[in-house]
Tab-separated table of C-alpha atoms in Angstrom:
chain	number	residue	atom	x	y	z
A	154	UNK	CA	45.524	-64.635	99.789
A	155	UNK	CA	48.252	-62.746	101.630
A	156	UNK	CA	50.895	-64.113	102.727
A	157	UNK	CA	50.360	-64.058	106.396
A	158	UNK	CA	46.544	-65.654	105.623
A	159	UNK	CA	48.622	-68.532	103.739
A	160	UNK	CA	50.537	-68.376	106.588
A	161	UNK	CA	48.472	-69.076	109.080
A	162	UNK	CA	47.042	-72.044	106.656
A	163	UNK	CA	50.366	-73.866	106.748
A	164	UNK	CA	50.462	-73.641	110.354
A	165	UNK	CA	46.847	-75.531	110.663
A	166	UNK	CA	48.386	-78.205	108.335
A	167	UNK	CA	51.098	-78.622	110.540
A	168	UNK	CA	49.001	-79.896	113.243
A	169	UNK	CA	47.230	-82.527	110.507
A	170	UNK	CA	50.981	-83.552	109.787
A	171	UNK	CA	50.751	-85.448	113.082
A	172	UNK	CA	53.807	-86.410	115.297
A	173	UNK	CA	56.058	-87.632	112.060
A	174	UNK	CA	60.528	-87.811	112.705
A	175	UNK	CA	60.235	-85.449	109.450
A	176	UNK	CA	58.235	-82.982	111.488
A	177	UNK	CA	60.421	-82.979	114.654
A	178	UNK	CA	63.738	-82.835	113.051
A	179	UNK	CA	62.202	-79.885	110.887
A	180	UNK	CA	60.607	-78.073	114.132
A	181	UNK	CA	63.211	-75.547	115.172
A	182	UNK	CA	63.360	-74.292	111.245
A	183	UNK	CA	59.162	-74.561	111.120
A	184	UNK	CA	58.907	-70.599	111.307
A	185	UNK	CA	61.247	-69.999	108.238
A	186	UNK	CA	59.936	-72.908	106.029
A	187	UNK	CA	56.743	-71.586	106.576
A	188	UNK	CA	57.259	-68.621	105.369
A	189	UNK	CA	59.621	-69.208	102.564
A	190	UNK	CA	55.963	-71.347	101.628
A	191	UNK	CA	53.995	-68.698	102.009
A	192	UNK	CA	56.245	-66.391	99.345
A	193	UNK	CA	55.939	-69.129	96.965
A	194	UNK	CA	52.400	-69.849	97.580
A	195	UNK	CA	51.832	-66.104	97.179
A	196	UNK	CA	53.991	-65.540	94.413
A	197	UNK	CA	53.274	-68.255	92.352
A	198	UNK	CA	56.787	-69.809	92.359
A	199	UNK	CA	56.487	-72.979	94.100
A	200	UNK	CA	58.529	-75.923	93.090
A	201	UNK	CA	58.229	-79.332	95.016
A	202	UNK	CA	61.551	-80.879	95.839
A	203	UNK	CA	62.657	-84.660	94.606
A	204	UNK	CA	60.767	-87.316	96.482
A	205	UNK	CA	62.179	-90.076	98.313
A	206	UNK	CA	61.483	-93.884	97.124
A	207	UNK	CA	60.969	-96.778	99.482
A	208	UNK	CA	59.353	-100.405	98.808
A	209	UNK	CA	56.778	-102.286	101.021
A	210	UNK	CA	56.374	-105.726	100.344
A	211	UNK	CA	52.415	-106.064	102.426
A	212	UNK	CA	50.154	-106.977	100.764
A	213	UNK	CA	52.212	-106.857	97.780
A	214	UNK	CA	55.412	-105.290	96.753
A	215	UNK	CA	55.321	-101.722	95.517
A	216	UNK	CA	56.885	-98.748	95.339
A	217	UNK	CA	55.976	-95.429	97.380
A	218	UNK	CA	57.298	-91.506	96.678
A	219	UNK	CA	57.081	-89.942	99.570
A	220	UNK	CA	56.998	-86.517	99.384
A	221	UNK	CA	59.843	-84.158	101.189
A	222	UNK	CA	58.510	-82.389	104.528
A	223	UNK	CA	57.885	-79.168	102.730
A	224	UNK	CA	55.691	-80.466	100.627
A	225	UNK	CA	53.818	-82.403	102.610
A	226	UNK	CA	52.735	-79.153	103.932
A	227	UNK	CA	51.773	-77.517	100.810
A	228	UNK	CA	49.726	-80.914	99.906
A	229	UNK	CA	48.174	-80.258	103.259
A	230	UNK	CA	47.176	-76.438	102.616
A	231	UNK	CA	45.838	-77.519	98.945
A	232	UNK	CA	43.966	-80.090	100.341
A	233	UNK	CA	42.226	-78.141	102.860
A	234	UNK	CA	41.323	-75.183	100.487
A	235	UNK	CA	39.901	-77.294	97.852
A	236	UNK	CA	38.532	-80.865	99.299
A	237	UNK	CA	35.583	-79.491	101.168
A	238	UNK	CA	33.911	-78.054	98.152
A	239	UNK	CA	34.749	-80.451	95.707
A	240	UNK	CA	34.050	-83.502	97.512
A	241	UNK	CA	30.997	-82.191	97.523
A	242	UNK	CA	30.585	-83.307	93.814
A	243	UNK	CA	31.445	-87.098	94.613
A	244	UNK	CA	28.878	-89.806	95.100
A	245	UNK	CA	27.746	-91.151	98.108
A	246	UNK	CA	29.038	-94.672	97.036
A	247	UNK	CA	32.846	-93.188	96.808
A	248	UNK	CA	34.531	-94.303	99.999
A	249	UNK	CA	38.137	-93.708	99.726
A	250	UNK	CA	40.192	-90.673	101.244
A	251	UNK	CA	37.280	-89.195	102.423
A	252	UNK	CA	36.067	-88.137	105.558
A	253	UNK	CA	33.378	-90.156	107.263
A	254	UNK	CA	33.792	-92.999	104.585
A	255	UNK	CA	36.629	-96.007	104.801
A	256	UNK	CA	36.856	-99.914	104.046
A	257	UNK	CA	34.716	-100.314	106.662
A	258	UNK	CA	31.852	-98.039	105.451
A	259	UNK	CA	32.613	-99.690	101.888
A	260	UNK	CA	32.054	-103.001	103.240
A	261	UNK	CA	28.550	-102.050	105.162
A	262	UNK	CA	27.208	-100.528	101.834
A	263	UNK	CA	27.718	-103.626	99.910
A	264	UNK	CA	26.207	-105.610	102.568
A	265	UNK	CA	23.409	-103.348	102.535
A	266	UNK	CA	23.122	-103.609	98.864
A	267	UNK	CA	23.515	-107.795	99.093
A	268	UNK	CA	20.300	-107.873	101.439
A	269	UNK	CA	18.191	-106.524	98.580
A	270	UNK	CA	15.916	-109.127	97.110
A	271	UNK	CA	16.637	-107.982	93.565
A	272	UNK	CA	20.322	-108.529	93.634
A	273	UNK	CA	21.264	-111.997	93.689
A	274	UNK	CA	24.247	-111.761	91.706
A	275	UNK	CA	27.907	-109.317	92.192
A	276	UNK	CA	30.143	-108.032	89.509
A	277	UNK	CA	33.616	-106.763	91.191
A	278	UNK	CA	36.139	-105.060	89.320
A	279	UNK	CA	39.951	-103.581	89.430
A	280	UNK	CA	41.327	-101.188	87.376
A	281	UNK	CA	44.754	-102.446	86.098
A	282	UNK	CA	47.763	-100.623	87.501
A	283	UNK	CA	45.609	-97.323	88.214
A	284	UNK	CA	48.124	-94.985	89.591
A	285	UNK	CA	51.449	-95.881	87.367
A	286	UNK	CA	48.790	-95.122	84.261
A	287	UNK	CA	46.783	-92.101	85.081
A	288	UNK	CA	46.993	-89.545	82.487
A	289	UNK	CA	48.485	-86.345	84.075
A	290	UNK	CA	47.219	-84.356	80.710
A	291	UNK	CA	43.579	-85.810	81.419
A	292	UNK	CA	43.807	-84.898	85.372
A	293	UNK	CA	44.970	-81.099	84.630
A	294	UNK	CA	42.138	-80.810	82.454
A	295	UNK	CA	39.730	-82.426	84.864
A	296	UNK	CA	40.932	-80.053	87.562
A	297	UNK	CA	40.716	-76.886	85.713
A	298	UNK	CA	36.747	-77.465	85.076
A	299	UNK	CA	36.954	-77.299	88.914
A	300	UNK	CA	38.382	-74.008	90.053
A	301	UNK	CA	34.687	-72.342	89.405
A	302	UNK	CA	33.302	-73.793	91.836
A	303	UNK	CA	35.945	-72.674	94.526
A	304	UNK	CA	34.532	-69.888	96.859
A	305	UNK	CA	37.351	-67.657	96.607
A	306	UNK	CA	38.464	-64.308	94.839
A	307	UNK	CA	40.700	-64.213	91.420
A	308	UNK	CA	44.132	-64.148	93.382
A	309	UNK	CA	43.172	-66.660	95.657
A	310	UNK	CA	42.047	-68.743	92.598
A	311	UNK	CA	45.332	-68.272	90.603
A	312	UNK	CA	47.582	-69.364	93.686
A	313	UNK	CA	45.781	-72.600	94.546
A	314	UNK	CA	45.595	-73.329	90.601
A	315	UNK	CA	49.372	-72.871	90.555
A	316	UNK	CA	50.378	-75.015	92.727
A	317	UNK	CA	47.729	-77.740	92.067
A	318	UNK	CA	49.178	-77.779	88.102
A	319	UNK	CA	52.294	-78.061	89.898
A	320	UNK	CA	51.807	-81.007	91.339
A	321	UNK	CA	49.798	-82.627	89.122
A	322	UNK	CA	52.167	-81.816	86.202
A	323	UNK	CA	55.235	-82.835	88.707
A	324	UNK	CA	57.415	-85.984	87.250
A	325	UNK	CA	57.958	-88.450	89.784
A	326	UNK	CA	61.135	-89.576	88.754
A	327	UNK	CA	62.348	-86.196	87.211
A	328	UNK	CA	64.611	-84.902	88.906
A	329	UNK	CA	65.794	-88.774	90.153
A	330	UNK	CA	64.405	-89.326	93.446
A	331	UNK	CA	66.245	-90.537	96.537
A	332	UNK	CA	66.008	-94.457	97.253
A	333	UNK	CA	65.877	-95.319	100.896
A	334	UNK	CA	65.501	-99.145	102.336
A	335	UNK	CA	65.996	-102.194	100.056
A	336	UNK	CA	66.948	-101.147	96.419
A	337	UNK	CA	67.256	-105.103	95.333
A	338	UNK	CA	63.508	-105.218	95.770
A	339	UNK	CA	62.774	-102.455	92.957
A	340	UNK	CA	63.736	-105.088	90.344
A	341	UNK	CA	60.750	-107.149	91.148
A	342	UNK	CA	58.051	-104.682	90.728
A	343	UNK	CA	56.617	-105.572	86.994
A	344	UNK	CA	57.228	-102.269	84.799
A	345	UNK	CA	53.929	-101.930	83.885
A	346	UNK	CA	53.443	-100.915	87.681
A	347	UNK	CA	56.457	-98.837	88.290
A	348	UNK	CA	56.628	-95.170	87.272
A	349	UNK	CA	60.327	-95.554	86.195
A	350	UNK	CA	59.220	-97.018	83.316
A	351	UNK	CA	56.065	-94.827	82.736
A	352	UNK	CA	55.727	-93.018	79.554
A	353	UNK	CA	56.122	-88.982	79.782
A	354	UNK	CA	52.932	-87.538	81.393
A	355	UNK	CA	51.857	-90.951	82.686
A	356	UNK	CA	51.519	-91.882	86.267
A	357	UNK	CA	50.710	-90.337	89.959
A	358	UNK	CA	52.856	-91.078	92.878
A	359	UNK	CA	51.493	-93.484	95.503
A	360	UNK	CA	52.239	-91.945	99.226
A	361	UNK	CA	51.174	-88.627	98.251
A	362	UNK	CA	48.195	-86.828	99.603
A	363	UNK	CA	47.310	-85.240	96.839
A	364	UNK	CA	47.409	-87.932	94.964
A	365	UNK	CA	44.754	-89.514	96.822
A	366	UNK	CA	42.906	-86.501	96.167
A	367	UNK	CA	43.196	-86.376	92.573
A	368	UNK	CA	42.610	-89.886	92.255
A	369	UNK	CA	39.181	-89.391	93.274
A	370	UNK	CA	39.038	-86.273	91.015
A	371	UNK	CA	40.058	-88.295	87.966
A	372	UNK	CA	37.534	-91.338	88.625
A	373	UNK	CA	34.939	-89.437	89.721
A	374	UNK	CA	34.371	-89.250	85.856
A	375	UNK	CA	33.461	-92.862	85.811
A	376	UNK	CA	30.952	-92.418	88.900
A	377	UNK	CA	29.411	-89.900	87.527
A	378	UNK	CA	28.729	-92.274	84.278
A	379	UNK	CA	27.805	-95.370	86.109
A	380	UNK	CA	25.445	-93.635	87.980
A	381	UNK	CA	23.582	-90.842	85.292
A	382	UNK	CA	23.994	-92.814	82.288
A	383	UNK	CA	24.494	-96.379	83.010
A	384	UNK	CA	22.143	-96.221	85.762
A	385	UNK	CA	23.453	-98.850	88.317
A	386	UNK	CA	22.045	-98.094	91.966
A	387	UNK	CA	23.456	-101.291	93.501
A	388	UNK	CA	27.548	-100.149	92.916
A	389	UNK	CA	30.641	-99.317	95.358
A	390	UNK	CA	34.034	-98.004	94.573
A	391	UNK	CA	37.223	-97.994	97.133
A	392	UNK	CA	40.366	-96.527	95.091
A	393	UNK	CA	40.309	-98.643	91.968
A	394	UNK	CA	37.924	-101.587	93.637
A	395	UNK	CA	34.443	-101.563	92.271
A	396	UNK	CA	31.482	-103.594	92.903
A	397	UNK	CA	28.332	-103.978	90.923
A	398	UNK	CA	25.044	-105.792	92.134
A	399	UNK	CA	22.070	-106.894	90.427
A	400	UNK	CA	19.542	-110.359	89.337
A	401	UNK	CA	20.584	-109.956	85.650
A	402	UNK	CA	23.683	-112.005	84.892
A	403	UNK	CA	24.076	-110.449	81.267
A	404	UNK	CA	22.940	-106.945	82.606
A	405	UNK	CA	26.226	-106.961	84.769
A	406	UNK	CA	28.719	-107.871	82.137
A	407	UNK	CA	27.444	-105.160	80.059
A	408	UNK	CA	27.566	-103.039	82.640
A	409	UNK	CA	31.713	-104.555	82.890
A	410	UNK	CA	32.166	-103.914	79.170
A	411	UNK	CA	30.826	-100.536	78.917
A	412	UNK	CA	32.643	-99.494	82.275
A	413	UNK	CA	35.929	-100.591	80.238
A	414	UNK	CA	34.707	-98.932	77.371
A	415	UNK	CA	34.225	-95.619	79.268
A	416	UNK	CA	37.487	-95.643	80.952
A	417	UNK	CA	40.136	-96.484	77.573
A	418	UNK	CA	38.096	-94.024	75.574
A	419	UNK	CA	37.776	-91.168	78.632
A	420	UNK	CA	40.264	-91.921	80.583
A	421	UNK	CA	43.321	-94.187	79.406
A	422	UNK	CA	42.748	-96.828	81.532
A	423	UNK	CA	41.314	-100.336	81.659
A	424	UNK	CA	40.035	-103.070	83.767
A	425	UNK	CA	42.281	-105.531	85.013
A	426	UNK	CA	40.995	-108.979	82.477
A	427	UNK	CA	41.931	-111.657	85.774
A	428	UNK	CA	40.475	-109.447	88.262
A	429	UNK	CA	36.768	-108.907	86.757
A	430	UNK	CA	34.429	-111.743	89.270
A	431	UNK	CA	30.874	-113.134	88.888
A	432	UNK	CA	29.225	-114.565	91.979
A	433	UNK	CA	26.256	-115.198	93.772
A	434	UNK	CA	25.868	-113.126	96.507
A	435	UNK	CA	25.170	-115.868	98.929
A	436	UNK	CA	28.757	-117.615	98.414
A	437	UNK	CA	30.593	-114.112	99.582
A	438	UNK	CA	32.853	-111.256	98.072
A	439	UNK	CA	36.459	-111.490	98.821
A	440	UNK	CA	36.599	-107.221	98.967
A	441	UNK	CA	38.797	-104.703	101.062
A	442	UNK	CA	40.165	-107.060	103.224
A	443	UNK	CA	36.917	-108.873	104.356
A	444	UNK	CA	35.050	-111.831	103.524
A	445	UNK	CA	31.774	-110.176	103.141
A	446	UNK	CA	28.406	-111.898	103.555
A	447	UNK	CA	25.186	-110.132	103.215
A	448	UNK	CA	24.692	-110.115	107.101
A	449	UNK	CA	28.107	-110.927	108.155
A	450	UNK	CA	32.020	-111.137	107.248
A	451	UNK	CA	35.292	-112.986	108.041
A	452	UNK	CA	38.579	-111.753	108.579
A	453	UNK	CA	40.716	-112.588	105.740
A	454	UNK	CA	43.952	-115.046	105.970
A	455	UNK	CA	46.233	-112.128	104.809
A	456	UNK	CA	45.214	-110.185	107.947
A	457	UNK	CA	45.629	-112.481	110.303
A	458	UNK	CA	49.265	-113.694	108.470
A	459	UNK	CA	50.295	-110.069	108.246
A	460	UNK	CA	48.886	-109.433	111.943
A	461	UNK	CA	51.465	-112.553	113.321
A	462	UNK	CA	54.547	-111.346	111.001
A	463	UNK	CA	53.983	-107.603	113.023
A	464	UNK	CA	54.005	-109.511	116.323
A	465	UNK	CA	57.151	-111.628	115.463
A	466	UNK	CA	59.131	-108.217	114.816
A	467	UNK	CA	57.402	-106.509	117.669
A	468	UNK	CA	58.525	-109.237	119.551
A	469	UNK	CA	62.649	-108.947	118.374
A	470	UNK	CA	61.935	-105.050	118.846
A	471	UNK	CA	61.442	-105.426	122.151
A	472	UNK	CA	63.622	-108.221	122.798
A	473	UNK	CA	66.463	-107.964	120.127
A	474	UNK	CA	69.264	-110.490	120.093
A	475	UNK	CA	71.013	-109.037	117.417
A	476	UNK	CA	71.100	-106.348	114.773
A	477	UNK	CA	68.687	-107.722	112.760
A	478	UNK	CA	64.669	-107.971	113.480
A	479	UNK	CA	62.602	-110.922	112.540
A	480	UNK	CA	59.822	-110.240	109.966
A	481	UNK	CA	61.247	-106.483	109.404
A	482	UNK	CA	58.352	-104.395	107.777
A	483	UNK	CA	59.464	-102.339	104.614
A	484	UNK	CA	56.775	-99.977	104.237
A	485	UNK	CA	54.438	-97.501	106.509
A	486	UNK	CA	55.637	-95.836	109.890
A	487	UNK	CA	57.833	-98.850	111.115
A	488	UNK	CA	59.482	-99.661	107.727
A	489	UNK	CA	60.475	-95.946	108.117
A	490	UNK	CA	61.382	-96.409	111.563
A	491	UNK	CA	63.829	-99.419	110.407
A	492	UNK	CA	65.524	-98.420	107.582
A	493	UNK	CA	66.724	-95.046	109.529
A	494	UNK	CA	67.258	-96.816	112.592
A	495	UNK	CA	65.337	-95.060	114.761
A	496	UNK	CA	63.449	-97.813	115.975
A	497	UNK	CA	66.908	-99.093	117.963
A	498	UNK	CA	67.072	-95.516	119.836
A	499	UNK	CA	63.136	-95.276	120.448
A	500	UNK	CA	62.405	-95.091	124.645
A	501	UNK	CA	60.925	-99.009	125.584
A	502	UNK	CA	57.180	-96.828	126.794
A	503	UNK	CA	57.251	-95.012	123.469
A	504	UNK	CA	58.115	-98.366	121.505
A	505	UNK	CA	55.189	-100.127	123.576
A	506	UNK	CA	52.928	-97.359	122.977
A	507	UNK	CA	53.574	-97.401	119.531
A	508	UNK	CA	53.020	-101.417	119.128
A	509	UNK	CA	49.952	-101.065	121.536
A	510	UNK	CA	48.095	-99.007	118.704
A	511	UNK	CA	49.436	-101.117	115.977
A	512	UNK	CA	47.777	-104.013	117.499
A	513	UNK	CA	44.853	-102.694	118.846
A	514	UNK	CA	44.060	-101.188	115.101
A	515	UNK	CA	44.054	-104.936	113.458
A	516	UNK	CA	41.826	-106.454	116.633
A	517	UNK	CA	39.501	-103.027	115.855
A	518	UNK	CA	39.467	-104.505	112.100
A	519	UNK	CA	38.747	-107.539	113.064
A	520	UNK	CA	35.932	-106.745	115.694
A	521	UNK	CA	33.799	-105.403	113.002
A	522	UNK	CA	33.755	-109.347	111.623
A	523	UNK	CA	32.257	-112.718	113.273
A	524	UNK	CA	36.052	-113.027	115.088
A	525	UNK	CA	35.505	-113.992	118.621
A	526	UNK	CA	37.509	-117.208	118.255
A	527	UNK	CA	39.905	-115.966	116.421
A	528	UNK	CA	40.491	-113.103	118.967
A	529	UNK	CA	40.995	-115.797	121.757
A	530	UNK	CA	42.905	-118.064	120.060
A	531	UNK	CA	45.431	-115.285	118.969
A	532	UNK	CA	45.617	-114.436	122.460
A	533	UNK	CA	45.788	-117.733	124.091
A	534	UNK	CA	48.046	-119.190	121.587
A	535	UNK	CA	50.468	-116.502	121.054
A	536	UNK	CA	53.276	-115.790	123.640
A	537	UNK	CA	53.856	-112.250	122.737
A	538	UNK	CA	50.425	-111.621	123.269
A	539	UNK	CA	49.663	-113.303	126.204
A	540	UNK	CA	52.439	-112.656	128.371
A	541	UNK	CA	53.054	-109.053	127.592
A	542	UNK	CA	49.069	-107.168	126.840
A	543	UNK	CA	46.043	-106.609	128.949
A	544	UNK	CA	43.246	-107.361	127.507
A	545	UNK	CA	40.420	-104.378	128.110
A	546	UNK	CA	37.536	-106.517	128.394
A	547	UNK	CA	36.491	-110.382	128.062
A	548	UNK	CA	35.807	-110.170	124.190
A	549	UNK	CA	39.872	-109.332	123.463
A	550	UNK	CA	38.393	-105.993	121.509
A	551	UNK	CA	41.441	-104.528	122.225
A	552	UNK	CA	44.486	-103.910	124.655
A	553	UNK	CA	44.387	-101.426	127.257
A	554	UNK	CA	48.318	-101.730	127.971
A	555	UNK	CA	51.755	-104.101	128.519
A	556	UNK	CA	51.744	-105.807	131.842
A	557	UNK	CA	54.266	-104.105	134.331
């Protein structure tokens, strides 16, 4: 590619960047980072900057490397020139970081496999600490059996290849990275989970885009084995969430042990040993968030928790008394928007617009369970909610605004 055709590519992924503080303060310098992109892309010299460390503490504490602006962009033009052909070699059951699939597409297949007469009984499975102990060595190697199948001339082939081995063979915490928000809470994440205690070569960056990418890439491997060699029909996988279904009790622990088998020996990873569950189908899978049932599912108590805590800071956002704001989030958009501040200089429309969404994307969650009463009784009960939203319709699906 040229660089004005790489060009041009960056400037699409701009757009899919979507309306971030990164992306504004970096607007009036857009034309020249674009292009000094572009000369890299073209010329094979690109070299991602540090990233920038944050903890979030929902559903569980972790730590996330967010990438710097530029290369956000560069994940963004990667992306786009590789995903569409070589999603096309994932399985159907594969339903994370990929277009048209989701939790909530997850959560229909396994109901649709639970209504099948021949499975009475689930298996469900988590890999332990996936992304601190991916093998980077493993994942280049993966990714170069891919570049044949990329529709695109030599040159083209060589760029994209050079910057995907760039990122893949990237060090998270080499150079150090920049810490941002609470640095006391680092200490608590176990080691094994933490890439600052990785070994060399070991580990892929959670709050990276291409990471989500290549984490399909990598455990596509497995897919590929439980389906053509193992056989199972009746299985799901979210991330590092699998579920198997069948009648044969002893069938699905096999299945377990040789899926553990397959990924230490292929892949350097292993199943989490407290995490593996055997249940009937009729008692219900506690999966992505859900309660699932063959024909129905329940909100989880997390949600609804996590759902209150949001409305308690929304609630001192709006109506702060001091410095400090109850039930302060530490990860995602608003744990951004608190640790720089800019949630104290944000106009009150764009702060309600901003909370509106937030809100109406945990009632759309829990629409797709059996949540009428818990709908109403959120609104009834809670003051936030009651004196400040409109409800669209009867049924509390969702907000349509804040009362004047």
């Amino acid at each position: 590619m040229t660089q004005e055709q790489i060009a041009e590519k960056l400037y699409e992924s701009v757009r899919r960047l979507g309306n971030s503080s990164d992306k504004k303060r970096a607007f009036i310098k857009l034309p020249s980072i674009i292009l000094k992109l572009a000369k890299e892309i073209e010329s094979m010299t690109y070299r991602p900057n540090r990233f920038r460390v944050f903890i979030v503490t929902d559903p569980k504490v972790r730590e996330i490397f967010a990438p710097d602006f530029r290369d956000r962009l560069v994940q963004q033009w990667l992306i786009g020139m590789v995903e569409p052909t070589i999603d096309k070699q994932f399985i159907d059951d594969s339903f994370a970081n990929r277009k048209g699939k989701g939790t909530l597409a997850a959560i229909k297949r396994v109901q649709h496999f639970m209504r099948k007469k021949q499975n009475t009984h689930y298996c469900q499975l988590d890999i332990r600490s996936f992304f601190p102990t991916i093998d980077r060595c493993i994942l280049l190697s993966l990714w170069k059996k891919q570049l044949h199948r990329l529709p695109y001339d030599e040159m083209t082939l060589q760029q994209i290849d050079a910057v995907a081995t760039t990122i893949i063979t990237q060090s998270p915490t080499k150079p150090a990275p920049l810490m941002s928000g609470r640095r006391d809470l680092l200490s608590s994440i176990p080691s094994h989970k933490s890439l600052f205690h990785a070994k060399e070569g070991i580990g892929l960056p959670i709050g990276s885009l291409s990471s989500q990418f290549f984490s399909n890439l990598y455990l596509n491997e497995l897919d590929q084995y439980v389906k053509h060699t193992l056989k199972i029909n009746s299985y799901v996988r979210y991330v590092d969430d699998m579920m198997l279904l069948d009648n044969d009790v002893q069938l699905l622990m096999e299945q377990k042990n040789k899926i553990n088998d397959f990924l230490r020996v292929n892949l350097g990873l292993s199943l989490h040993p407290n995490k593996v569950v055997l249940q009937r189908v009729k008692q219900g899978a506690n999966f992505l968030g859900a309660i699932v049932f063959p024909h129905h599912t329940y909100v989880r108590r997390r949600q609804i928790k996590s759902l209150k805590a949001r409305i308690d800071f929304f609630d001192s956002l709006l109506h702060p008394v001091n410095s400090s704001f109850r039930n302060a989030p530490t990860g995602g958009s608003w744990g951004k928007c608190v640790s720089t501040g800019e949630c104290v200089d944000l106009p009150v429309q764009t702060k309600q617009q901003k909370i509106l969404a937030t809100i109406n994307s945990y009632f759309g969650l829990f629409v797709q369970s059996h949540s009428f009463k818990l709908r109403y009784k959120l609104f009834v009960n809670n003051t936030f909610l009651n004196d400040s939203l409109l409800p669209s319709n009867a049924d509390i699906t969702h907000f349509c605004c804040f009362k004047s």
